[in-house]
Structure formats: structure tokens, C-alpha cells
PDB file of C-alpha atoms in Angstrom:
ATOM      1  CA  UNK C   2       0.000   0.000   0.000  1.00  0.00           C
ATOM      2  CA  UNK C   3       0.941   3.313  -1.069  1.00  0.00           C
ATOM      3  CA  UNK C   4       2.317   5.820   1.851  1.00  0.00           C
ATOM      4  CA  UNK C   5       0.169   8.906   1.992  1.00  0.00           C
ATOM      5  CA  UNK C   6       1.590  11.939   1.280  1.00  0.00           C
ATOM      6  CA  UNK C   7       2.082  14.447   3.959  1.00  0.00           C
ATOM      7  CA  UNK C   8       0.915  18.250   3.323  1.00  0.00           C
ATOM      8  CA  UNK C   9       4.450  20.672   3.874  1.00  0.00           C
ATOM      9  CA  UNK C  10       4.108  22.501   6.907  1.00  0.00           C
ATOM     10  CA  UNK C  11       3.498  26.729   5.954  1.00  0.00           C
ATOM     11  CA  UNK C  12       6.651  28.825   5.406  1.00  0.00           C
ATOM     12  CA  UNK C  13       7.495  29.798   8.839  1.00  0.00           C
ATOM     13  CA  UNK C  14       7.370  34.048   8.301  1.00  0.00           C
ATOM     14  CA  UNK C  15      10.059  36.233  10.003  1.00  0.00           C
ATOM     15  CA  UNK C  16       9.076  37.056  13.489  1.00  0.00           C
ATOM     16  CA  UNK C  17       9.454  41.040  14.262  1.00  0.00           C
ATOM     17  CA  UNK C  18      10.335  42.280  17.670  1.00  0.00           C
ATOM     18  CA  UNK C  19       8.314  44.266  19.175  1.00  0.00           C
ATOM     19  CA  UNK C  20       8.194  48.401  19.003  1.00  0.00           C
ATOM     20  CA  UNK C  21       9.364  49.368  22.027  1.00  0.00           C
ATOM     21  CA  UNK C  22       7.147  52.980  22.683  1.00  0.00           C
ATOM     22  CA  UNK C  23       8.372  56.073  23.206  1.00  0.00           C
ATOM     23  CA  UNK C  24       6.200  57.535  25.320  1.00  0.00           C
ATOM     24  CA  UNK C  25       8.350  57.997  27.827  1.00  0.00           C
ATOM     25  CA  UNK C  26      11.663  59.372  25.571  1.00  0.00           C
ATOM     26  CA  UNK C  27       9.198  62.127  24.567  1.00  0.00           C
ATOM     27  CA  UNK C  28       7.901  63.268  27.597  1.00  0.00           C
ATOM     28  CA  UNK C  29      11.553  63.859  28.175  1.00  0.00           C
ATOM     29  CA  UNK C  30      11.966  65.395  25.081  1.00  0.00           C
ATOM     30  CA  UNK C  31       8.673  67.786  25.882  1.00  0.00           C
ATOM     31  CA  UNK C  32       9.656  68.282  29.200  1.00  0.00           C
ATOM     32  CA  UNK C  33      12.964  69.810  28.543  1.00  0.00           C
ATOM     33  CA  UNK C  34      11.624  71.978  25.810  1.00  0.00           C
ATOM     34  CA  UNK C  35       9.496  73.304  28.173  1.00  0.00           C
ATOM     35  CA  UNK C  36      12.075  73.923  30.728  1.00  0.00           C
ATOM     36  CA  UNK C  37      14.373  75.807  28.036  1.00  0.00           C
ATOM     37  CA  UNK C  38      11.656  77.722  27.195  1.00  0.00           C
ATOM     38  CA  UNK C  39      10.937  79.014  30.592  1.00  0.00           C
ATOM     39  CA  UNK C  40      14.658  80.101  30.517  1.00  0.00           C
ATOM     40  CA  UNK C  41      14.674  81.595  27.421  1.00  0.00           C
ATOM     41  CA  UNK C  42      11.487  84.012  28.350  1.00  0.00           C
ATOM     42  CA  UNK C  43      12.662  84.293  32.157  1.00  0.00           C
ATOM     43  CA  UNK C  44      16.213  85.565  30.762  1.00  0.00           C
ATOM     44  CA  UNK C  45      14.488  87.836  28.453  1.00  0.00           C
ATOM     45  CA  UNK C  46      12.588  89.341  30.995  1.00  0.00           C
ATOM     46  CA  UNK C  47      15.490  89.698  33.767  1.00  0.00           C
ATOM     47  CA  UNK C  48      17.010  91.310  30.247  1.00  0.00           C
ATOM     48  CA  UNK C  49      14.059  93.620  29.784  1.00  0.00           C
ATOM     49  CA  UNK C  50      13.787  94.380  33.258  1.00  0.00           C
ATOM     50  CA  UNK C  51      17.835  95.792  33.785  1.00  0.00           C
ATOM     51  CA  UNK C  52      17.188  98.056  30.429  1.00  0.00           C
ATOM     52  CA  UNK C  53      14.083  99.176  32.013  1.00  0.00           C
ATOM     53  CA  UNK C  54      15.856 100.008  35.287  1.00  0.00           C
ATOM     54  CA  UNK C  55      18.581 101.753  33.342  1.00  0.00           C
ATOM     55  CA  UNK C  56      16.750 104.112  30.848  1.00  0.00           C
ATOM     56  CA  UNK C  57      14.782 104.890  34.370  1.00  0.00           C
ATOM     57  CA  UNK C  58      17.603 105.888  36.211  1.00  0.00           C
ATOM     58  CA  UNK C  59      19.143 108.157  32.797  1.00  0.00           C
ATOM     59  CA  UNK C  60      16.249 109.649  32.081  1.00  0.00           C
ATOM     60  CA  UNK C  61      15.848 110.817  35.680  1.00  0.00           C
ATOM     61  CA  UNK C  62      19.295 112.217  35.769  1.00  0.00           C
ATOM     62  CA  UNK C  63      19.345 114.259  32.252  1.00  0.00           C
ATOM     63  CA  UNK C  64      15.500 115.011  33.232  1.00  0.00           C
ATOM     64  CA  UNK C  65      15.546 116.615  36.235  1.00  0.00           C
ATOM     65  CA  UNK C  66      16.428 120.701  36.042  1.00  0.00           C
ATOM     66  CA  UNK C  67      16.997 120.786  40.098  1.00  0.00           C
ATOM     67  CA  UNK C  68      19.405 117.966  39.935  1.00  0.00           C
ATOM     68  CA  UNK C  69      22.656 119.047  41.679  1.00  0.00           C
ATOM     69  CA  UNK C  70      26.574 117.702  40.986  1.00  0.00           C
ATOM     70  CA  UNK C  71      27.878 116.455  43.900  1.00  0.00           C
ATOM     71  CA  UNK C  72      30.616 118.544  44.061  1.00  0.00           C
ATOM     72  CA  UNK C  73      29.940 122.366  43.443  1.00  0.00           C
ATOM     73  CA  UNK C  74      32.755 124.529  42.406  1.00  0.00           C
ATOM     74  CA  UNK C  75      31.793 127.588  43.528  1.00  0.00           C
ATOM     75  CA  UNK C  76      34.072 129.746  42.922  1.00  0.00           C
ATOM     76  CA  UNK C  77      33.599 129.094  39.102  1.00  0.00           C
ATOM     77  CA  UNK C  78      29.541 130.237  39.263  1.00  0.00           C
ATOM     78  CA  UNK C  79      29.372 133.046  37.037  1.00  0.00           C
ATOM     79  CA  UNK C  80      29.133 136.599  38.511  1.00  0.00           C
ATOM     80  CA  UNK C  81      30.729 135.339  41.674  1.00  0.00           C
ATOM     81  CA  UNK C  82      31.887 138.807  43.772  1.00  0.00           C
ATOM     82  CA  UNK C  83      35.298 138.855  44.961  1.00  0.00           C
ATOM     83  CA  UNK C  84      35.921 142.244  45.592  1.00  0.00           C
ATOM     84  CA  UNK C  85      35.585 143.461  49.774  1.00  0.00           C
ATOM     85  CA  UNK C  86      32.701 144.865  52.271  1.00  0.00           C
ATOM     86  CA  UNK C  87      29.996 145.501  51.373  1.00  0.00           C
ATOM     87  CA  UNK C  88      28.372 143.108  49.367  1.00  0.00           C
ATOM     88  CA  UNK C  89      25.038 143.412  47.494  1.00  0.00           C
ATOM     89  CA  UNK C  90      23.192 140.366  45.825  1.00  0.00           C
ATOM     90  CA  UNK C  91      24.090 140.117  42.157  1.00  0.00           C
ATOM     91  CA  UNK C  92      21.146 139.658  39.925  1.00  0.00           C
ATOM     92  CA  UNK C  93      22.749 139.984  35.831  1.00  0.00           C
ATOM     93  CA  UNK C  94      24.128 136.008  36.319  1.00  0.00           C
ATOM     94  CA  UNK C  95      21.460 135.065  38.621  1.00  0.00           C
ATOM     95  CA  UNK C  96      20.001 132.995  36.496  1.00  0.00           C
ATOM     96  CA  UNK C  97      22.728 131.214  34.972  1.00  0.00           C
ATOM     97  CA  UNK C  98      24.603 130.081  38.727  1.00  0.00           C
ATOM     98  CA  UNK C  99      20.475 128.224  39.296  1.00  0.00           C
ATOM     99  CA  UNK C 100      20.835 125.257  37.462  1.00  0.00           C
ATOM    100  CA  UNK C 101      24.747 124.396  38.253  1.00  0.00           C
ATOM    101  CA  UNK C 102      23.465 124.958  42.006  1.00  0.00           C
ATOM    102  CA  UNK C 103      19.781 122.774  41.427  1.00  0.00           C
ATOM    103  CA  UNK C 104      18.285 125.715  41.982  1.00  0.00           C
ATOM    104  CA  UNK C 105      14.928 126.861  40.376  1.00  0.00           C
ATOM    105  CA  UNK C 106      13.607 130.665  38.746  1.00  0.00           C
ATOM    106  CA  UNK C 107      10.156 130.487  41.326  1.00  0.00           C
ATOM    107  CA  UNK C 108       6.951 132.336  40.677  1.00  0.00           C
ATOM    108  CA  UNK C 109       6.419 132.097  44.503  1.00  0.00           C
ATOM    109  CA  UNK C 110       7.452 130.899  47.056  1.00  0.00           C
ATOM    110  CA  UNK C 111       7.201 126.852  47.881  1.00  0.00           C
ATOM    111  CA  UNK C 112       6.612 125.535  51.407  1.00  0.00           C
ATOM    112  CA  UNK C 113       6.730 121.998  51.178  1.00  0.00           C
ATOM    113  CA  UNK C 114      10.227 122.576  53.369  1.00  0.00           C
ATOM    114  CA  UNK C 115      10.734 125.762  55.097  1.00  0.00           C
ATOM    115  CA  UNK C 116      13.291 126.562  57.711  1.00  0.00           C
ATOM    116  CA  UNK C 117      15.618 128.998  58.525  1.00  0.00           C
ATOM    117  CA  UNK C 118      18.871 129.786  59.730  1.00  0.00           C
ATOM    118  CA  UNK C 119      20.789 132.947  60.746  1.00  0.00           C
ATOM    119  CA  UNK C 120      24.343 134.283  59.567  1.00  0.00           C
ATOM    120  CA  UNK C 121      26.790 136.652  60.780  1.00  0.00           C
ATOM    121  CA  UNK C 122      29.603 137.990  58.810  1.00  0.00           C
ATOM    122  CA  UNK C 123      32.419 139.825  60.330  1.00  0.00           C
ATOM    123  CA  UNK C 124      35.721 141.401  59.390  1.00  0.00           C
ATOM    124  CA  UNK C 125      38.592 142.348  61.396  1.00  0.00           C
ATOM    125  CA  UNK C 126      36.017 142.229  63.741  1.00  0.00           C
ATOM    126  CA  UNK C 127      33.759 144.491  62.368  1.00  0.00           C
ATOM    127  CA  UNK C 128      30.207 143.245  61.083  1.00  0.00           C
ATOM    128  CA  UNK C 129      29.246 143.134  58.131  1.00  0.00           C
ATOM    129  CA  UNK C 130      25.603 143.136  56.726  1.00  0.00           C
ATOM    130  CA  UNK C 131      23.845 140.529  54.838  1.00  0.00           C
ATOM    131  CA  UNK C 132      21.492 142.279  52.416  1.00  0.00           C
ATOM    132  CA  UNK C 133      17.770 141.815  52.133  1.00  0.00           C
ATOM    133  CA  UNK C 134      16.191 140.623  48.843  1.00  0.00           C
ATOM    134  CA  UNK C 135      19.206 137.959  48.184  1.00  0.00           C
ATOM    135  CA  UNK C 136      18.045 135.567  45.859  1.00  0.00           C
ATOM    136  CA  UNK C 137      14.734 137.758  44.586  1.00  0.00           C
ATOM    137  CA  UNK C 138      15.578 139.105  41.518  1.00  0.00           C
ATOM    138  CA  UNK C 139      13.034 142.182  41.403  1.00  0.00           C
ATOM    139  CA  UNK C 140      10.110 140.756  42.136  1.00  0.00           C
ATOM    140  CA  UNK C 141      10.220 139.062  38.757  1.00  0.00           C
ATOM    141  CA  UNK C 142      11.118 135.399  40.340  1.00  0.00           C
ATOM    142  CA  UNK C 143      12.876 134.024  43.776  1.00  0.00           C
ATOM    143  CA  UNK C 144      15.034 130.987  44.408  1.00  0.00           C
ATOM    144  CA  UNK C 145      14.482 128.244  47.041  1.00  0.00           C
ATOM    145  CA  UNK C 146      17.207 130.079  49.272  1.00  0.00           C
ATOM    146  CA  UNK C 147      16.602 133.972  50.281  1.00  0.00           C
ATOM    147  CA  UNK C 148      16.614 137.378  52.362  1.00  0.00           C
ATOM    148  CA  UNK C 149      13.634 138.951  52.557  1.00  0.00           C
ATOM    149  CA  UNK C 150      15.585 141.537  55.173  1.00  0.00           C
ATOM    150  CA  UNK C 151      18.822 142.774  56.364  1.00  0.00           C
ATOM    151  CA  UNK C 152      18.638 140.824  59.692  1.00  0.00           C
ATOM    152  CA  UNK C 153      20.736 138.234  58.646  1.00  0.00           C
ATOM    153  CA  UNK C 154      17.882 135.502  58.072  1.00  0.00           C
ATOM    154  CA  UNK C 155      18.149 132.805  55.325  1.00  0.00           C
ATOM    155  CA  UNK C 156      14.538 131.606  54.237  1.00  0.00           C
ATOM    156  CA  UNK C 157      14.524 128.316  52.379  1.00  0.00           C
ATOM    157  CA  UNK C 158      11.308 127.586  50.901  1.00  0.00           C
ATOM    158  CA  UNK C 159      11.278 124.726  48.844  1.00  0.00           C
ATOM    159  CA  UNK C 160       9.004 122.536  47.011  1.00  0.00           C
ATOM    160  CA  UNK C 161      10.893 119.360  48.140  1.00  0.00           C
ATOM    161  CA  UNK C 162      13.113 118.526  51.117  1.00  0.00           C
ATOM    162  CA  UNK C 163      17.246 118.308  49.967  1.00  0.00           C
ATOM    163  CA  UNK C 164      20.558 119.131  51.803  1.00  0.00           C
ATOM    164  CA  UNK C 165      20.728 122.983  51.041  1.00  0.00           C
ATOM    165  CA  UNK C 166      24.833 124.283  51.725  1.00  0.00           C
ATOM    166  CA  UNK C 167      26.347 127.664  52.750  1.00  0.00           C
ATOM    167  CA  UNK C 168      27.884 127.795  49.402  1.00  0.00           C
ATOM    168  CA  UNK C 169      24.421 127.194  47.527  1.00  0.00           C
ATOM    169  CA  UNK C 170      23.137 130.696  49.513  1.00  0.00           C
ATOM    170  CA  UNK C 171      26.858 132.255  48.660  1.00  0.00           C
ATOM    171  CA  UNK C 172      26.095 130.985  44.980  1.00  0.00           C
ATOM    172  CA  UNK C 173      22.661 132.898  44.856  1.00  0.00           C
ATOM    173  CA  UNK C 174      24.046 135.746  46.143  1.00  0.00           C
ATOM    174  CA  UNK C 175      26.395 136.061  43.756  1.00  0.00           C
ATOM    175  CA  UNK C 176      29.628 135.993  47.083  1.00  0.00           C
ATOM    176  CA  UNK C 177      32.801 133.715  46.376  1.00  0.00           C
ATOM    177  CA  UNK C 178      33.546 131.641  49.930  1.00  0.00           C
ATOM    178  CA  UNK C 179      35.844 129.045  50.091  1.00  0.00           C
ATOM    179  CA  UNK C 180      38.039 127.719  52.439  1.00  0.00           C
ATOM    180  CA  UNK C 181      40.295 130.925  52.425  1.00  0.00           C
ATOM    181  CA  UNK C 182      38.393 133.458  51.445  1.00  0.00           C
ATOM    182  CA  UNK C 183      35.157 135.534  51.630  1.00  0.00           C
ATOM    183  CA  UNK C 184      34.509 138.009  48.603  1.00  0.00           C
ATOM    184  CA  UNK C 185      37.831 140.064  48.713  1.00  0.00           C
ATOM    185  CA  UNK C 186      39.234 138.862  51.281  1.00  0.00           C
ATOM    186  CA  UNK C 187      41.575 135.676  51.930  1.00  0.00           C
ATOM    187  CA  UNK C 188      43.506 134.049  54.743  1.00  0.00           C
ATOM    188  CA  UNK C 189      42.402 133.319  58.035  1.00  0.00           C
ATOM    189  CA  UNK C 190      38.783 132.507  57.683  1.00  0.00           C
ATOM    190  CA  UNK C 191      36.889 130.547  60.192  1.00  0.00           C
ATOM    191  CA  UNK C 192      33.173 129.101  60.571  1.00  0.00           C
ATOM    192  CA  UNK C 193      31.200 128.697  63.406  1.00  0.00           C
ATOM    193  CA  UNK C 194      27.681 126.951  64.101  1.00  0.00           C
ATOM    194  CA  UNK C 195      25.850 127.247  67.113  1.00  0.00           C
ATOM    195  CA  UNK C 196      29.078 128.695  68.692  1.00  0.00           C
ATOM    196  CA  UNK C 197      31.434 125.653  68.050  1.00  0.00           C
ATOM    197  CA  UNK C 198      34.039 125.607  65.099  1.00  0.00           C
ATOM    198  CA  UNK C 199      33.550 124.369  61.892  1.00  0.00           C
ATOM    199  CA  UNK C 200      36.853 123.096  60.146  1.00  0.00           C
ATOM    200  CA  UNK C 201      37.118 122.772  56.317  1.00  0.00           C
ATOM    201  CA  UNK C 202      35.055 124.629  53.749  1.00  0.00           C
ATOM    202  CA  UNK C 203      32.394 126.685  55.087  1.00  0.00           C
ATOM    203  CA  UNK C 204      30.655 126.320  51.685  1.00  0.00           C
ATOM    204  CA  UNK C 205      30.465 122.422  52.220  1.00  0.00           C
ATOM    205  CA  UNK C 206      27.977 123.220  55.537  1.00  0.00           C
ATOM    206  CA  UNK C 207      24.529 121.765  55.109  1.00  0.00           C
ATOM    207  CA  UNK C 208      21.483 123.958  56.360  1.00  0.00           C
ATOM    208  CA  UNK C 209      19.703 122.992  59.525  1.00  0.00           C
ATOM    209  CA  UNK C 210      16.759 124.489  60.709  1.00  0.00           C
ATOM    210  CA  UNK C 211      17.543 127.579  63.650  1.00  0.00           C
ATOM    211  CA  UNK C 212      21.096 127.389  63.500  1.00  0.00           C
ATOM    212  CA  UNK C 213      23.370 130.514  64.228  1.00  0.00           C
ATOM    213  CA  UNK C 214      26.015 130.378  61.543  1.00  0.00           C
ATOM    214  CA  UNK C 215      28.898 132.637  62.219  1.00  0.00           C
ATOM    215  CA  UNK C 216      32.381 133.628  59.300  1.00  0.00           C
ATOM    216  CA  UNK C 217      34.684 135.585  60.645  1.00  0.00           C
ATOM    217  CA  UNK C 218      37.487 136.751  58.305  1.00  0.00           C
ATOM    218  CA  UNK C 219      40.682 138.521  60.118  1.00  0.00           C
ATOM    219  CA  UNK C 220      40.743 139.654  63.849  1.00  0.00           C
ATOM    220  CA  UNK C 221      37.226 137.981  65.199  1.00  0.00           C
ATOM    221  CA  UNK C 222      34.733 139.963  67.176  1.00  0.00           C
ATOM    222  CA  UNK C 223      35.178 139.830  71.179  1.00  0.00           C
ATOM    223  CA  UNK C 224      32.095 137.359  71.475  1.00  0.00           C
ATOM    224  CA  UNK C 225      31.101 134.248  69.318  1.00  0.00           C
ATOM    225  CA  UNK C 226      27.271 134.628  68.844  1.00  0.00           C
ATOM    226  CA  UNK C 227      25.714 130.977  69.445  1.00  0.00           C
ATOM    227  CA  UNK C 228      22.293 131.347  69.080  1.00  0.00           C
ATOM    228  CA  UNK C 229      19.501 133.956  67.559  1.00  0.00           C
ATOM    229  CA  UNK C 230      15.865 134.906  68.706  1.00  0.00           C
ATOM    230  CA  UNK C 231      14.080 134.116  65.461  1.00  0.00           C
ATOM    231  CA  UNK C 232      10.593 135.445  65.241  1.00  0.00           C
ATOM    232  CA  UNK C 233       7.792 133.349  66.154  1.00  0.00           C
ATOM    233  CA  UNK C 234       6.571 131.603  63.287  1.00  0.00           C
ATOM    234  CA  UNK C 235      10.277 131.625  61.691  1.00  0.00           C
TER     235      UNK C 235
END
């Protein structure tokens, strides 16, 4: 008897592995984007932020008319007397010793800070007047610092509160001081506030409210003055 014939088994086909997924790879991937992006716009706004900050802080420096260099040089103000006794406020470069000293051209007078002070001037013991109407240029405009009388009172009436010097009241009325001199005259200058010595330059002395401010220039006067009886209300 004939053997049957057996049927061929199917081609066997190649088995493929498996895909592995990547779900997890681009997370990752999406992840870190996301971080670098989030750098990217936090950097750019630190960026934005420091330009801000510095336009802000140029703009306020060029902007500002009553800005004031820290160091004043006086004696370089236009106008600036230097001749001797007596001394009466200079008005023709008034207006162009304001802005070197932060100063402003008022309509009236501003009295967001207001205080006063008091100065005596003598030479070779000999007083010397301080005029009225220093820093009040004919009634057209006045500056923050001022005499409204020949008693020796400085007014400052300002629309802001600021260190105010000596030398900015010397600089509106038009009167070189320095650490030698006083108008015409040079050498043995001293200052004196509240009746104690001041070394250095008298110009660099910053405005207090009621202080008795005293230069003497030469042979001093036989008494110190340390204090003054300002008017009520002053």
C-alpha cells in the first residue's frame, strides 16, 4: 500500500520584535523643551527688566532741572563777587549760577520745606551786613534760598526737602567763599555753628533748621554769637 503523502508545513514568516514605545523618551523630550523655554522668556525678561531700570535711572538724571553735581565749584559760578565789604546780591548772572546749584527761577514761594537759619559775617572784627532781597531778583522770580531783610535771616522755601549748603546761599548771592576766602578777602577765615568751630570749607555746611552760623574773616569779634531769637513763626 501506497504511503500517503504528507501536506508541507506553511513557510514559517520572520518574526518582528516588538516596538518598544516612546512615550516615555518624549515626555523627556517635551519636558525639557518646556524647561528651556521658561529660561529663554525668564532671561528675556530679567534682560528687559535691567534696560528698564537703566533708561529709568538716565532719564531721571538728564530730566531733572533741580538735579545738583555732587561737588559744586563755587568759585567758578558766574558773577561770583570777589571784591571786599559791602556786598550786594548780584542779579545779571542770577540765572545762569540756578541750574549748576539745582536751583529753580520760582513764581512764589514753595513751602513743602521751610526753615531757617541765621548768619553773621564779620571782618577784622567788624560786622558786616547781609542784604535783604538775596536771591529775589526784582520781584520778577525768587530761588528756594533767600533774604527777605537785612537781619541776617536765610529763608529756604522749597518745594521738596534736599541738603541745602552755605555755598548754595553764597552761589545765589552772587559771594565767592571758600576755604580761604570771603569776597575780597583771603587768609584766616573761620566758621562757626551754634558757637562751636567748623573746620574745612564753610561752603560744604549743610542747612539745619535755627542754626546761628557765624564767618569771621581777620581779627574775630570779642564774642562768638551761638544762638539767635528768630521770630515766632520763623
Amino acid at each position: 500500500m501506497a504511503k500517503k503523502a504528507r501536506t508541507p508545513p506553511p513557510p514559517r514568516r520572520p518574526v518582528q520584535a516588538p516596538r518598544r514605545r516612546e512615550t516615555r523618551k518624549t515626555a523627556t523630550v517635551g519636558a525639557a523643551a518646556g524647561r528651556n523655554t521658561l529660561l529663554y522668556a525668564g532671561g528675556g525678561a530679567l534682560v528687559a527688566l535691567a534696560i528698564a531700570v537703566v533708561l529709568f535711572l538716565v532719564l531721571r538724571h538728564h530730566g531733572s532741572a533741580s538735579s545738583k553735581p555732587d561737588q559744586v565749584n563755587y568759585d567758578a559760578l558766574p558773577g561770583m563777587q570777589t571784591t571786599k565789604a559791602p556786598w550786594q546780591p548780584e542779579y545779571a548772572h542770577l540765572a545762569d549760577r540756578l541750574l549748576p546749584l539745582g536751583l529753580k527761577a520760582l513764581s512764589q514761594e514753595q513751602l513743602v520745606f521751610h526753615i531757617h537759619q541765621h548768619l553773621d559775617i564779620y571782618v577784622n572784627g567788624e560786622k558786616v551786613a547781609v542784604p535783604a532781597s538775596i536771591g529775589i531778583n526784582d520781584n520778577t522770580y525768587l530761588t528756594e534760598l533767600h533774604t527777605h531783610d537785612s537781619s541776617g535771616v536765610i529763608h529756604i522755601e522749597s518745594e521738596k526737602q534736599r541738603d541745602y549748603t552755605l555755598g548754595d546761599f553764597f552761589g545765589v548771592w552772587g559771594l565767592r567763599l571758600d576755604a580761604r576766602c570771603i569776597g575780597g578777602y583771603c587768609g584766616a577765615l573761620k566758621a562757626y555753628v551754634n558757637g562751636r568751630r567748623r573746620t574745612g570749607d564753610p561752603s560744604r555746611i549743610v542747612l539745619s533748621s535755627h542754626e546761628e552760623i557765624v564767618l569771621v574773616s581777620g581779627k574775630p569779634p570779642k564774642t562768638i554769637p551761638k544762638r539767635y531769637a528768630f521770630p515766632q513763626g520763623e
